[in-house]
Amino acid sequence: MSQALIISAAKTVDDSGCLQQSLQLEARIKTLGYSPVQLTIDPLKTPWHSPEAENHFRSGCAPIEALHRAKELINNGTDVVVISGKDDLKSGYERDERLNLMAVYGEDYPLTHAYNDLAELFIHRHGADAALFHQLAHHLFENYKCSYRNAISDTLAAEQLPDERWYNHITPLFRGVDIANPLIDFAGRVILCSKKLADELSIPQQEQIDVCGVGLGFLPGDGKQHVEDIVSYQHLETAYQTACDTAGIDFANEFRNGNALLETYTCYPVVPIAFLLASGLVDLLQDIPDFLEQHRITITGGMNLAKGPWNNPALNSLIEMYHQLTSSDQTIGAVHGNGGLGYRQGVAILKQTTDQV
């Protein structure tokens, strides 16, 4: 069974970045006689409730689902797979068009209301109150800011932080900064291949990142009537544990010891909180502030600051994690994906192939 290796990852965000090197590598692969399997992350303009086309994936968990499929294909003999996603959320839609397409649960149940309902049930389940939730949301955002400053420099981060009005509450439990900011034009590509092809292409060992574990956990339905099922997050625990077991890595232990990087999905505070609990990184809600003082749970600043291109945030995270693992001393990274209100969960664990864990 061949390893599934990421050998290239590239993106453009608004007017920054370039896909050319990745596209050239893909063209070179084709000249060698290989035909990449194309896996596509659907954009916002694809109707949310329409059937998914073959090799197309939709929701915030979609990039992890596509990665799972790519790993499965390569483990079973496919030589090369390309995962791509493109969505011009900032320039490609009129404001009303974008808002209408994002109203996936109907005009009478906007996402902000859905997030608030789910958070209320989550708080009740854990015996907490709104005051603790507000405290956790504050600590989460401060944690994102630390990562964001590190990712783009303190000076740029200070210039690009949200203005004061976004710190006001837009629902009883959420400030504007607590929810993903989608206004971004994004395109990303990830090329995965077998070890045989990586060697044929003479890809340097440092640039080969092993997709060593991917776990998925799905519930049968999403939306208001499924909120009580979602807040158990047992399916997230299943996804996380499957990823760890497949990779043969105790990620929580590696992360706590400073040996791994993490990108949680931060569309609203319940989701990263649920990840911290489901992964065993923390045991109780009350432990989270101290944990966040010591550990950064994103490498990008999260979807709140690095912005969240609809179905593509986890693709952005995978691309960033690839570059972190190929350019730093860290050898292990995990990326989390959350679909809809949370009915789809995915966790991927990546590892630098030069390291023996």
Short mmCIF file of N, CA and C in Angstrom, two decimals, residues 35 74 110 115 118 132 135 140 155 163 207-208 227 238 246 269 274 282 290 297 299 324 340:
data_model
loop_
_atom_site.label_atom_id
_atom_site.label_comp_id
_atom_site.label_asym_id
_atom_site.label_seq_id
_atom_site.Cartn_x
_atom_site.Cartn_y
_atom_site.Cartn_z
N SER A 35 -2.35 10.59 -15.45
CA SER A 35 -3.59 11.37 -15.53
C SER A 35 -4.12 11.62 -14.12
N ILE A 74 -4.80 6.71 -3.55
CA ILE A 74 -3.36 6.46 -3.69
C ILE A 74 -2.96 5.20 -2.95
N PRO A 110 -31.23 32.34 9.94
CA PRO A 110 -29.87 32.69 9.51
C PRO A 110 -28.81 31.95 10.31
N TYR A 115 -26.04 29.34 15.00
CA TYR A 115 -24.87 29.27 15.88
C TYR A 115 -25.26 29.53 17.33
N LEU A 118 -27.19 26.55 18.84
CA LEU A 118 -26.31 25.43 19.13
C LEU A 118 -25.45 25.72 20.36
N LEU A 132 -19.32 32.30 31.19
CA LEU A 132 -18.16 31.47 30.88
C LEU A 132 -17.95 31.39 29.37
N GLN A 135 -16.29 34.43 28.15
CA GLN A 135 -14.88 34.38 28.54
C GLN A 135 -14.09 33.50 27.58
N LEU A 140 -10.30 32.65 23.02
CA LEU A 140 -10.09 32.08 21.69
C LEU A 140 -9.62 33.15 20.70
N THR A 155 3.14 44.18 12.46
CA THR A 155 2.74 45.46 11.87
C THR A 155 1.53 45.30 10.96
N ASP A 163 -12.13 46.43 13.01
CA ASP A 163 -12.34 47.66 13.77
C ASP A 163 -13.29 47.41 14.93
N GLU A 207 10.13 18.03 1.01
CA GLU A 207 8.88 18.53 0.41
C GLU A 207 7.83 17.44 0.25
N GLN A 208 8.09 16.26 0.81
CA GLN A 208 7.12 15.16 0.78
C GLN A 208 6.46 15.05 2.15
N VAL A 227 -29.71 19.90 15.99
CA VAL A 227 -28.75 20.57 16.86
C VAL A 227 -28.41 19.73 18.09
N THR A 238 -14.97 10.56 17.16
CA THR A 238 -14.71 9.43 16.28
C THR A 238 -13.74 9.80 15.17
N THR A 246 -5.09 5.71 12.72
CA THR A 246 -4.56 5.43 11.38
C THR A 246 -3.12 5.91 11.26
N PRO A 269 -17.23 29.88 18.12
CA PRO A 269 -16.44 29.33 19.24
C PRO A 269 -16.75 27.90 19.64
N ALA A 274 -15.24 22.39 21.07
CA ALA A 274 -15.59 20.98 20.94
C ALA A 274 -14.37 20.16 20.54
N VAL A 282 -8.07 19.22 26.41
CA VAL A 282 -8.54 19.71 27.71
C VAL A 282 -9.66 18.78 28.18
N ASP A 290 -6.50 28.60 30.50
CA ASP A 290 -5.09 28.31 30.80
C ASP A 290 -4.41 27.60 29.64
N ILE A 297 -3.79 27.39 18.82
CA ILE A 297 -4.60 26.32 18.22
C ILE A 297 -4.89 26.57 16.74
N ILE A 299 -2.56 28.03 13.05
CA ILE A 299 -1.30 28.58 12.52
C ILE A 299 -1.57 29.80 11.65
N GLN A 324 4.23 24.96 6.49
CA GLN A 324 4.85 24.98 7.82
C GLN A 324 5.71 23.74 8.04
N GLY A 340 -21.34 22.34 7.79
CA GLY A 340 -22.63 22.84 8.22
C GLY A 340 -22.58 23.32 9.65
#
